[in-house]
PDB file of C-alpha atoms in Angstrom:
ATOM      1  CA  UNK A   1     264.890  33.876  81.822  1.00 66.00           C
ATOM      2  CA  UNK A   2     264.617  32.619  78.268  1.00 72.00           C
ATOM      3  CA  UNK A   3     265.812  28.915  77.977  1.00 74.00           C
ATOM      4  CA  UNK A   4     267.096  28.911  74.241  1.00 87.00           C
ATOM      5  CA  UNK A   5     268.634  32.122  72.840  1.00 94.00           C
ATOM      6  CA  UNK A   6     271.152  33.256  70.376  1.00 97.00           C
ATOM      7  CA  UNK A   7     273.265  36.417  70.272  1.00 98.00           C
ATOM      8  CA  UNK A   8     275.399  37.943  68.158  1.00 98.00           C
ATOM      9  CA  UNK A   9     278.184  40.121  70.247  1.00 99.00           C
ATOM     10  CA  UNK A  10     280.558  42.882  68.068  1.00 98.00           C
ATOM     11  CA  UNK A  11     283.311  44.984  69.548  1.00 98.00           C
ATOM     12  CA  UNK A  12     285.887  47.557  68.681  1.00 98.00           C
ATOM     13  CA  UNK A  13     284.777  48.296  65.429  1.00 99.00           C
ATOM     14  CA  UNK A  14     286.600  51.378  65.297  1.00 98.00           C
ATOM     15  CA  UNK A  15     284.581  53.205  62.321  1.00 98.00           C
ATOM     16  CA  UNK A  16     285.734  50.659  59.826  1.00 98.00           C
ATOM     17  CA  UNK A  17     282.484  50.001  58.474  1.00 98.00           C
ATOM     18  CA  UNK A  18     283.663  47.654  55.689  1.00 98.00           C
ATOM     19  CA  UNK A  19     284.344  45.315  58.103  1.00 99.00           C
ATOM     20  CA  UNK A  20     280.943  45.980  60.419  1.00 99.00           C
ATOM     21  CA  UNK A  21     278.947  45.499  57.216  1.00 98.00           C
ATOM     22  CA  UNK A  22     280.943  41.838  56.529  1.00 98.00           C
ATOM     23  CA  UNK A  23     280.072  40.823  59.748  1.00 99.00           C
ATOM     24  CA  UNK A  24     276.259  41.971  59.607  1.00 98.00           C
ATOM     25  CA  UNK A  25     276.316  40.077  56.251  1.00 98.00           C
ATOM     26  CA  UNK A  26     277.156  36.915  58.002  1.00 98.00           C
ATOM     27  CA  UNK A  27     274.673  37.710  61.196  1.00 98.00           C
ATOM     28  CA  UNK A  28     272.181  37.929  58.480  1.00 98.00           C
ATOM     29  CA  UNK A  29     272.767  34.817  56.671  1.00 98.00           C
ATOM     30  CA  UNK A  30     272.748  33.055  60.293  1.00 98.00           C
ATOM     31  CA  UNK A  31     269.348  34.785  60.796  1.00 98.00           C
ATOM     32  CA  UNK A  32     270.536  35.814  64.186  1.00 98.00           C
ATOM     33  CA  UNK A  33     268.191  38.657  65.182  1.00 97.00           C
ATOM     34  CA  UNK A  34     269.568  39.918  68.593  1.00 98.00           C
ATOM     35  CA  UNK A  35     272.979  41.893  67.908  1.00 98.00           C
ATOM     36  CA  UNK A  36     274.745  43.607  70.552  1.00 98.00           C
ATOM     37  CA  UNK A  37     278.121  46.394  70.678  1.00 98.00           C
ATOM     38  CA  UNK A  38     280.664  46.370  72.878  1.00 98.00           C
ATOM     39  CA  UNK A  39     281.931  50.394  72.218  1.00 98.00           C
ATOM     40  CA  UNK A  40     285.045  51.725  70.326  1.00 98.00           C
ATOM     41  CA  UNK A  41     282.341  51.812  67.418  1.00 98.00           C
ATOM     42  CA  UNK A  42     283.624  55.210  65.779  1.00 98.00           C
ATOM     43  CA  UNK A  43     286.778  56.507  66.928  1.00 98.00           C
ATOM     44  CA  UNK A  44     289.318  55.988  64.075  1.00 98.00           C
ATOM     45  CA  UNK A  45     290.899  57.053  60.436  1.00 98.00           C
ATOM     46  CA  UNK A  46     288.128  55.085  58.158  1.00 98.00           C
ATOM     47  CA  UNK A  47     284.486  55.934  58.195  1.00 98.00           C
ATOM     48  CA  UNK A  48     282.833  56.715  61.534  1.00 98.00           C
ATOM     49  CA  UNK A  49     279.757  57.988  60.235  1.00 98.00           C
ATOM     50  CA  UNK A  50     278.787  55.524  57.729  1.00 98.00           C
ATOM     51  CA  UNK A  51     279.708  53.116  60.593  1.00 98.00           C
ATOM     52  CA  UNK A  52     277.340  55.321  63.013  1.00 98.00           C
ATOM     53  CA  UNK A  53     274.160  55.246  60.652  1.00 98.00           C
ATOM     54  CA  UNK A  54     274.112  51.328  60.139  1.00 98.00           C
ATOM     55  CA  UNK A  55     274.308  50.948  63.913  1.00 98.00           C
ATOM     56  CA  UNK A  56     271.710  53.351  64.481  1.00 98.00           C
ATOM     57  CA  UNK A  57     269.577  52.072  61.299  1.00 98.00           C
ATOM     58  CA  UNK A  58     269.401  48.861  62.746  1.00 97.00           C
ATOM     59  CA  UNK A  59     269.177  49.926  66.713  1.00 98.00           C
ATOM     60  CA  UNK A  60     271.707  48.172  67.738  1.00 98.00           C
ATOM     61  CA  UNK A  61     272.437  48.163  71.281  1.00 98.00           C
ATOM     62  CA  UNK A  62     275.627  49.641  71.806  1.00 98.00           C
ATOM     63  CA  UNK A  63     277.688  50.852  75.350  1.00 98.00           C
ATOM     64  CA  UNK A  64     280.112  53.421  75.348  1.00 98.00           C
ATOM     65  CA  UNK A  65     284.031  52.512  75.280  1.00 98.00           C
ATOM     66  CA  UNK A  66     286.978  54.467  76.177  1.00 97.00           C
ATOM     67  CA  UNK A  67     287.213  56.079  72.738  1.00 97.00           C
ATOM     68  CA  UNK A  68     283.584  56.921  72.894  1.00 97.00           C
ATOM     69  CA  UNK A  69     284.737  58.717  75.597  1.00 97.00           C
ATOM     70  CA  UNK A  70     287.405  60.053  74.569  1.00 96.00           C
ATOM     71  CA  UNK A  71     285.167  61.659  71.926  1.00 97.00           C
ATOM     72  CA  UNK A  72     283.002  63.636  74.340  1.00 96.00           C
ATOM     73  CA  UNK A  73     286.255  64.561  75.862  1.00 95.00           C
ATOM     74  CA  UNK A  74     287.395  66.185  72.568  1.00 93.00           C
ATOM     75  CA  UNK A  75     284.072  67.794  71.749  1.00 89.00           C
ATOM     76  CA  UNK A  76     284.642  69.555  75.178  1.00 89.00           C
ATOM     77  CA  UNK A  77     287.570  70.562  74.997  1.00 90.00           C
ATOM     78  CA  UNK A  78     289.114  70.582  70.787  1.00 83.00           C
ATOM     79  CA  UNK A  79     292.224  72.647  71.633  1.00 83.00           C
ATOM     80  CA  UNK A  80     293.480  68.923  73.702  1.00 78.00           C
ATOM     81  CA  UNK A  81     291.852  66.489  71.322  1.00 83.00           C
ATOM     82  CA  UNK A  82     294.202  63.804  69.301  1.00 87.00           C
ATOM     83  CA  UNK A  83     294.412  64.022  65.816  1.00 92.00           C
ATOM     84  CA  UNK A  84     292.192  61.332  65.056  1.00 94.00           C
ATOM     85  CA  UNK A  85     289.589  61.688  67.852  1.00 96.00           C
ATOM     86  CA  UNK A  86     289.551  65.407  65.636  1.00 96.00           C
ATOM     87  CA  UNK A  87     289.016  63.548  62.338  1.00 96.00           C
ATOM     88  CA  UNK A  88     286.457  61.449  64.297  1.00 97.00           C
ATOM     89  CA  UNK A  89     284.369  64.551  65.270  1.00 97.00           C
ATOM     90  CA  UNK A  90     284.280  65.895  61.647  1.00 97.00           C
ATOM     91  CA  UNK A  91     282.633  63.013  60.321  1.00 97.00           C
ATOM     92  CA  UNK A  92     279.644  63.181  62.251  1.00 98.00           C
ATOM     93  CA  UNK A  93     276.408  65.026  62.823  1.00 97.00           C
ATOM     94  CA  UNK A  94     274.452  65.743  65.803  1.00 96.00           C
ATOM     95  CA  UNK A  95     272.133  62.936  65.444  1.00 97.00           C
ATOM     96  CA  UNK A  96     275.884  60.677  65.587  1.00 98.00           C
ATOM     97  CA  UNK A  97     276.924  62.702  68.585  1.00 97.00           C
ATOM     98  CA  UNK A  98     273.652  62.388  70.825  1.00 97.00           C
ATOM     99  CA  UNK A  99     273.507  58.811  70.626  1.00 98.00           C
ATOM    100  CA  UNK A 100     277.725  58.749  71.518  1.00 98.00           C
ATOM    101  CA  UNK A 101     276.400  61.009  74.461  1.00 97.00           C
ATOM    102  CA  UNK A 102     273.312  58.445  75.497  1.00 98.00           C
ATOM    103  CA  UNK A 103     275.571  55.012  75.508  1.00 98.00           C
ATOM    104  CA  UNK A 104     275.480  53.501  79.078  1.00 98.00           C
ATOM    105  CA  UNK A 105     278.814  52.506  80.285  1.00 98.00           C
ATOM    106  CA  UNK A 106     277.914  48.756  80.312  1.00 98.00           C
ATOM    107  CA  UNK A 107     274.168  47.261  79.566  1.00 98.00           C
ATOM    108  CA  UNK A 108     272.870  44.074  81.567  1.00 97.00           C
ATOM    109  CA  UNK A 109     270.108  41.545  79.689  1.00 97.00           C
ATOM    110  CA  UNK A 110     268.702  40.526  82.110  1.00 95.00           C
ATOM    111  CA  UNK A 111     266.883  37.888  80.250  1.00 94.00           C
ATOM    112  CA  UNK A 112     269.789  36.234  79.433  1.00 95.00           C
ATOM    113  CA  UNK A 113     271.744  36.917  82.542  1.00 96.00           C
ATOM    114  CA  UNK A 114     274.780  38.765  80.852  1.00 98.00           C
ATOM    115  CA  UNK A 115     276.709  41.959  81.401  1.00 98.00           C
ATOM    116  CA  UNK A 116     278.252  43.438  78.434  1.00 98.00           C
ATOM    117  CA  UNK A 117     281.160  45.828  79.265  1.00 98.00           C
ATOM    118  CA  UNK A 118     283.838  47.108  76.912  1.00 98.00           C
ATOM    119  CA  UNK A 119     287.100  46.764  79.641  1.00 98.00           C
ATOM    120  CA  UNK A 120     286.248  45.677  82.975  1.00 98.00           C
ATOM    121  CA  UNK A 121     282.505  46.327  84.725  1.00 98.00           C
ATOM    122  CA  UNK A 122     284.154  49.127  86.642  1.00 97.00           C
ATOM    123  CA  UNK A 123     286.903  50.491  84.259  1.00 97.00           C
ATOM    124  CA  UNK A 124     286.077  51.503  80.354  1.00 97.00           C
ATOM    125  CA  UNK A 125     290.460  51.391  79.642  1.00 96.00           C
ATOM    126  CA  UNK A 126     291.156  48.094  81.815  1.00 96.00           C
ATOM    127  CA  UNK A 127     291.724  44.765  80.347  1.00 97.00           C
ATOM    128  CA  UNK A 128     289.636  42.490  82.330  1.00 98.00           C
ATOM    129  CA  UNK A 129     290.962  39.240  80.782  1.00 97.00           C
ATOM    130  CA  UNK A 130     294.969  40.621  80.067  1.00 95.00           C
ATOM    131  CA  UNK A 131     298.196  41.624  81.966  1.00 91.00           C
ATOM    132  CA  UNK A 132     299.754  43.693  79.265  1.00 86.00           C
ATOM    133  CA  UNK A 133     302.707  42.830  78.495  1.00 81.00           C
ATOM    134  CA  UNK A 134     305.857  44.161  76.074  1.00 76.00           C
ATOM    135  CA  UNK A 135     305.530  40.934  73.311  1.00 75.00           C
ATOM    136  CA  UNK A 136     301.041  41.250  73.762  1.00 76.00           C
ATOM    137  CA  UNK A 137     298.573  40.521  76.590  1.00 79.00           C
ATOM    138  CA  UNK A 138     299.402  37.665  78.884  1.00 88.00           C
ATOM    139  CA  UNK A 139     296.399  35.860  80.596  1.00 94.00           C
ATOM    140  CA  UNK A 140     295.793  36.992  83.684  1.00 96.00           C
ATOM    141  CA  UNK A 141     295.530  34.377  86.530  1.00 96.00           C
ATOM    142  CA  UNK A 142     291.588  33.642  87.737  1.00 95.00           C
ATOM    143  CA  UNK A 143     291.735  34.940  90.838  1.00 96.00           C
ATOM    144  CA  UNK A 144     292.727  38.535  89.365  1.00 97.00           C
ATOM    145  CA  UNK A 145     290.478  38.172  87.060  1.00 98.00           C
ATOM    146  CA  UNK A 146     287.792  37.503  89.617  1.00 97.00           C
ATOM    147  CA  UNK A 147     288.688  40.176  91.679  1.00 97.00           C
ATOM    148  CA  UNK A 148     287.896  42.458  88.164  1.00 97.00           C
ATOM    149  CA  UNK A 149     284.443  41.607  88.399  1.00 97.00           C
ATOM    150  CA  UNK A 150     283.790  41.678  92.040  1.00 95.00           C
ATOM    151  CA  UNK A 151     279.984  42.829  92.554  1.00 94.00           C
ATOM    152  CA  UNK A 152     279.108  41.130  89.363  1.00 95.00           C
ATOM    153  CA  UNK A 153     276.796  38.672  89.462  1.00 94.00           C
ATOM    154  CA  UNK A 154     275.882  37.831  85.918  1.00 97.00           C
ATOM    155  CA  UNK A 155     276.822  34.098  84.360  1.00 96.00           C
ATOM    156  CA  UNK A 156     278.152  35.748  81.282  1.00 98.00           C
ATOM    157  CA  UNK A 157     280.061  38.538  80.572  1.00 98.00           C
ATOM    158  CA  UNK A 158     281.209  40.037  76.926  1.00 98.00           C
ATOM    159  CA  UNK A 159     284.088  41.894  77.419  1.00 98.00           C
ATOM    160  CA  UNK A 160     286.265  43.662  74.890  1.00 98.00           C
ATOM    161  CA  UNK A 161     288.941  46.709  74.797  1.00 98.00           C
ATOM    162  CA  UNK A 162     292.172  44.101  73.827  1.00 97.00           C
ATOM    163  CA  UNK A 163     290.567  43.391  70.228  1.00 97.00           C
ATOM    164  CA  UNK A 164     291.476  39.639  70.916  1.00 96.00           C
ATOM    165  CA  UNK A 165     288.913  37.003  70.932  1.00 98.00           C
ATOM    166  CA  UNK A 166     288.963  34.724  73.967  1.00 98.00           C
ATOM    167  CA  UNK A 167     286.777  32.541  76.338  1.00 98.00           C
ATOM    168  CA  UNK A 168     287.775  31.882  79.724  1.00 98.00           C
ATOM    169  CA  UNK A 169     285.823  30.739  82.288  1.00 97.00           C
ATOM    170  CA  UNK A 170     286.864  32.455  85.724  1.00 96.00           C
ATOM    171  CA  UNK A 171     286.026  30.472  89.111  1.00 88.00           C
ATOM    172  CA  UNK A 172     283.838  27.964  87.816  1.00 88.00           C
ATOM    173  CA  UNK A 173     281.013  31.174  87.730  1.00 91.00           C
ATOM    174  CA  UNK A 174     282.011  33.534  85.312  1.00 96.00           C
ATOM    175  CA  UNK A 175     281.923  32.556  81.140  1.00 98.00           C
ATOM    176  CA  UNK A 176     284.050  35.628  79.713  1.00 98.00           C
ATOM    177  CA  UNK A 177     283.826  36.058  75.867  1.00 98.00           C
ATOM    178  CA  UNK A 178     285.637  38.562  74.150  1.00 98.00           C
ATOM    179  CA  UNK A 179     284.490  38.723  70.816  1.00 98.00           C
ATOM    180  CA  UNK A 180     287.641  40.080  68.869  1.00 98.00           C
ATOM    181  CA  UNK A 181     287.562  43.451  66.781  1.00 98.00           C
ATOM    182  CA  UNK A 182     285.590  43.880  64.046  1.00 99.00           C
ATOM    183  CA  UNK A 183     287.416  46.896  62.500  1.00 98.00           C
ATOM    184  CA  UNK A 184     290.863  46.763  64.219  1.00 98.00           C
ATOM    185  CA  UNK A 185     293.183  43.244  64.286  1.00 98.00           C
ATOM    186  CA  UNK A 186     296.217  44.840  65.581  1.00 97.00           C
ATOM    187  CA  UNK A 187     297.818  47.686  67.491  1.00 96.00           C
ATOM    188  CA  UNK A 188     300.562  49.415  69.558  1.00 94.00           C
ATOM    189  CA  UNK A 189     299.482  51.351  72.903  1.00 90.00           C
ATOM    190  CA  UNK A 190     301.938  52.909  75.660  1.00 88.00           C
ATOM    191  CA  UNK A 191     299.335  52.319  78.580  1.00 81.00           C
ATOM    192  CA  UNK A 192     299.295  51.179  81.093  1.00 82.00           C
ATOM    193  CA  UNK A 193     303.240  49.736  80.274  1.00 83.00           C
ATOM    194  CA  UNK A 194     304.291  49.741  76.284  1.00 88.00           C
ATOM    195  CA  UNK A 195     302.586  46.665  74.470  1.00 92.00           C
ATOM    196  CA  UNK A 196     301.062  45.464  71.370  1.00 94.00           C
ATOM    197  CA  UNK A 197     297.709  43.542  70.837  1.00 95.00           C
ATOM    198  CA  UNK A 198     297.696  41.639  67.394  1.00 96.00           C
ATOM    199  CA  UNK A 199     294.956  39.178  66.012  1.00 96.00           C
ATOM    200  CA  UNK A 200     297.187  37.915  63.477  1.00 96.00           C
ATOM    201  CA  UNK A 201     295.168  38.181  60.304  1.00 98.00           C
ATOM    202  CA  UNK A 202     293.542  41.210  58.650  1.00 98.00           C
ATOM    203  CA  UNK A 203     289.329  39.044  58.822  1.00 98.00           C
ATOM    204  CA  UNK A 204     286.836  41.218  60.942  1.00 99.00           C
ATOM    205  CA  UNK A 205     285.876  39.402  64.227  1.00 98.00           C
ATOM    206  CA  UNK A 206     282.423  38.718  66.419  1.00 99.00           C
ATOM    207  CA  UNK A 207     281.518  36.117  68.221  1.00 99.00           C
ATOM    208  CA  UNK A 208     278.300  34.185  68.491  1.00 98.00           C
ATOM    209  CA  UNK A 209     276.743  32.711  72.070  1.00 98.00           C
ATOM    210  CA  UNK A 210     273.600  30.422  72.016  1.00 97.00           C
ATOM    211  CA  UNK A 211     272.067  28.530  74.864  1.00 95.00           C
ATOM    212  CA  UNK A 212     270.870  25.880  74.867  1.00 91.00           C
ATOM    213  CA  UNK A 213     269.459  23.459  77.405  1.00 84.00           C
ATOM    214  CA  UNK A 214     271.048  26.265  79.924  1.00 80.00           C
ATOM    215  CA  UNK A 215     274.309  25.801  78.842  1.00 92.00           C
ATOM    216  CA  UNK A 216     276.701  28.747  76.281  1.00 96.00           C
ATOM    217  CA  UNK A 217     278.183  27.530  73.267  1.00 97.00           C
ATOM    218  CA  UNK A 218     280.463  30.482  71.929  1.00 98.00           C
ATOM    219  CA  UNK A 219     281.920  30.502  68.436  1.00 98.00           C
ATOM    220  CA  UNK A 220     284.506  33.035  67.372  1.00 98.00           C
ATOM    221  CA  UNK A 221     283.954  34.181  63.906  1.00 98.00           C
ATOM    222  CA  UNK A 222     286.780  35.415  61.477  1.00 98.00           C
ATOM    223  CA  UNK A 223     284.985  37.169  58.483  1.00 98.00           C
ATOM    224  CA  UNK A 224     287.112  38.001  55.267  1.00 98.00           C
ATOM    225  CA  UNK A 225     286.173  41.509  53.607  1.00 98.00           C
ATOM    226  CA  UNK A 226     288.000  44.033  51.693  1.00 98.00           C
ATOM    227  CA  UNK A 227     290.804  45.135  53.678  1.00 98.00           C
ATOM    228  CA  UNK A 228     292.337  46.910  51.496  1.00 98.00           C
ATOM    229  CA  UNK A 229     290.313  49.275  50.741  1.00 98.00           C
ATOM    230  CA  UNK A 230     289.622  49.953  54.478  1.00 98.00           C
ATOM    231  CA  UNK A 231     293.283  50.452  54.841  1.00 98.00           C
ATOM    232  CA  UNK A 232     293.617  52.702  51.638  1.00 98.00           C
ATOM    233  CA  UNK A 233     291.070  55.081  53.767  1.00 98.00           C
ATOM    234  CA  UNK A 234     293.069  54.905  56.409  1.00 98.00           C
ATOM    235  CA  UNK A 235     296.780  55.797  54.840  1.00 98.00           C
ATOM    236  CA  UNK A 236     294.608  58.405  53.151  1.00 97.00           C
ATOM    237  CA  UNK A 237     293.374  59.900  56.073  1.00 96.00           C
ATOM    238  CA  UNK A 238     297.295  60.004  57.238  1.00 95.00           C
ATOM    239  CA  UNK A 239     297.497  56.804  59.403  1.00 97.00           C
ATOM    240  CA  UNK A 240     299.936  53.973  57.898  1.00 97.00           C
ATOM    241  CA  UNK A 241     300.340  52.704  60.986  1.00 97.00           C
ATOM    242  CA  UNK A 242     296.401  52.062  60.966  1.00 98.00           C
ATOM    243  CA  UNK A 243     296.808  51.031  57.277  1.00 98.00           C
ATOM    244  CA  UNK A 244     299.549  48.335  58.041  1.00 98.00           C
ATOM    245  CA  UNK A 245     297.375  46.916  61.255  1.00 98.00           C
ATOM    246  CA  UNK A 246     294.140  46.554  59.148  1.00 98.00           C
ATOM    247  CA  UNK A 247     295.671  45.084  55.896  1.00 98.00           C
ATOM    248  CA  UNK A 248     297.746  42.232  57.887  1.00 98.00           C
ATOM    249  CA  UNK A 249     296.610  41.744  61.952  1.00 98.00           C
ATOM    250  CA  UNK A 250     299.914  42.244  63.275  1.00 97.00           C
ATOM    251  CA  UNK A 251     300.852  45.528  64.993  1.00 93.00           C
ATOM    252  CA  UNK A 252     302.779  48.537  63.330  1.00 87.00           C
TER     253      UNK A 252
END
């Protein structure tokens, strides 16, 4: 196991890559050299394959998220596929669509003894760290939380799936980080009950774990960027809704 280490974790970037190239920016200016992905890298009104390419130009290790998912889903089967999972789809190539198809549904490093997942170890669409609720996503209590990641042994886990940053440390065992969205502050779902998940500001999101003498230190990053021309693609591209999320972190 490596003693000192330093890791830059990204999630939900959602194809906005004005945002994902922001927060590479500031991964290079940290001269951080290990990045990982958390999934929901492409699915969305912006620019999934320019987002695609720099993750694949820089072979970053990536896992597959529920949109990921639901991309494969629509490739199957176009006649059921959402609007935007069909937008999605148009953007890319093959090369795009063979590496969606070869993303493991979570990735361990060993090394480091963490367990990246995008909802829960077991459940791609599953908040592991939230109760979702009407007014956002309530903190679930540690036992529940616990029971999430039964069978999981790692120290760390990077969780995302809510697009909220947190830390919470579950049972004295478990350090959770969920880095935030890069590409997506904000939004309104109907599952599992109606809710909203909102960041509060429009800056793209990562976080940042280093160890040293065997302990995490996590820092949540905001990154400011041109949102507004990420949310111009998006109204463009007939989403407002996105549009409104992206320019101001609060839910349409």
């Amino acid at each position: 196991m490596e003693a000192d280490a330093t890791v830059a974790v990204m999630a939900d970037i959602h194809g906005n890559s004005w945002a994902l190239d922001a927060v590479l920016a500031e991964i290079d200016r940290r001269d951080i050299k290990r990045i990982v992905d958390l999934g929901d890298s492409l699915f969305g009104p912006l620019d999934p394959a320019g987002t695609a390419n720099r993750l694949l130009e820089r072979g970053i290790p990536s896992i597959r998220g529920n949109c990921e998912r639901e991309l494969l889903e629509g490739f199957a089967q176009p006649e059921d596929a959402h609007p935007t999972v069909t937008y999605t789809l148009a953007q890319l190539d093959v090369q795009h669509l063979r590496w969606v198809e070869s993303l493991p549904a979570t990735r361990a490093l060993t090394k480091l003894d963490i367990l990246l997942c995008h909802g829960t170890p077991a459940k791609d669409d599953e908040y592991l760290l939230e109760q979702p609720v009407e007014a956002g996503g309530a903190l679930l209590p540690d036992d529940e939380i616990a029971q999430r990641l039964t069978g999981t042994s790692a120290a760390v886990i990077c969780c995302a799936h809510s697009h909220v940053p947190r830390l919470v440390l579950v049972a004295e065992r478990h350090l959770v980080v969920n880095p935030g969205s890069v590409g997506c502050p904000a939004y309104r779902n109907d599952l599992p009950a109606p809710h909203i998940m909102e960041s509060g500001s429009p800056h793209a999101r990562f976080a940042v774990l280093t160890r040293r003498h065997g302990g995490w230190t996590v820092e949540h990053l905001a990154v400011a960027y041109d949102w507004s021309a990420a949310a111009k693609a998006a109204r463009s591209n007939g989403r407002p809704d996105w549009a409104r999320a992206i320019a101001t972190g609060r839910a349409p």
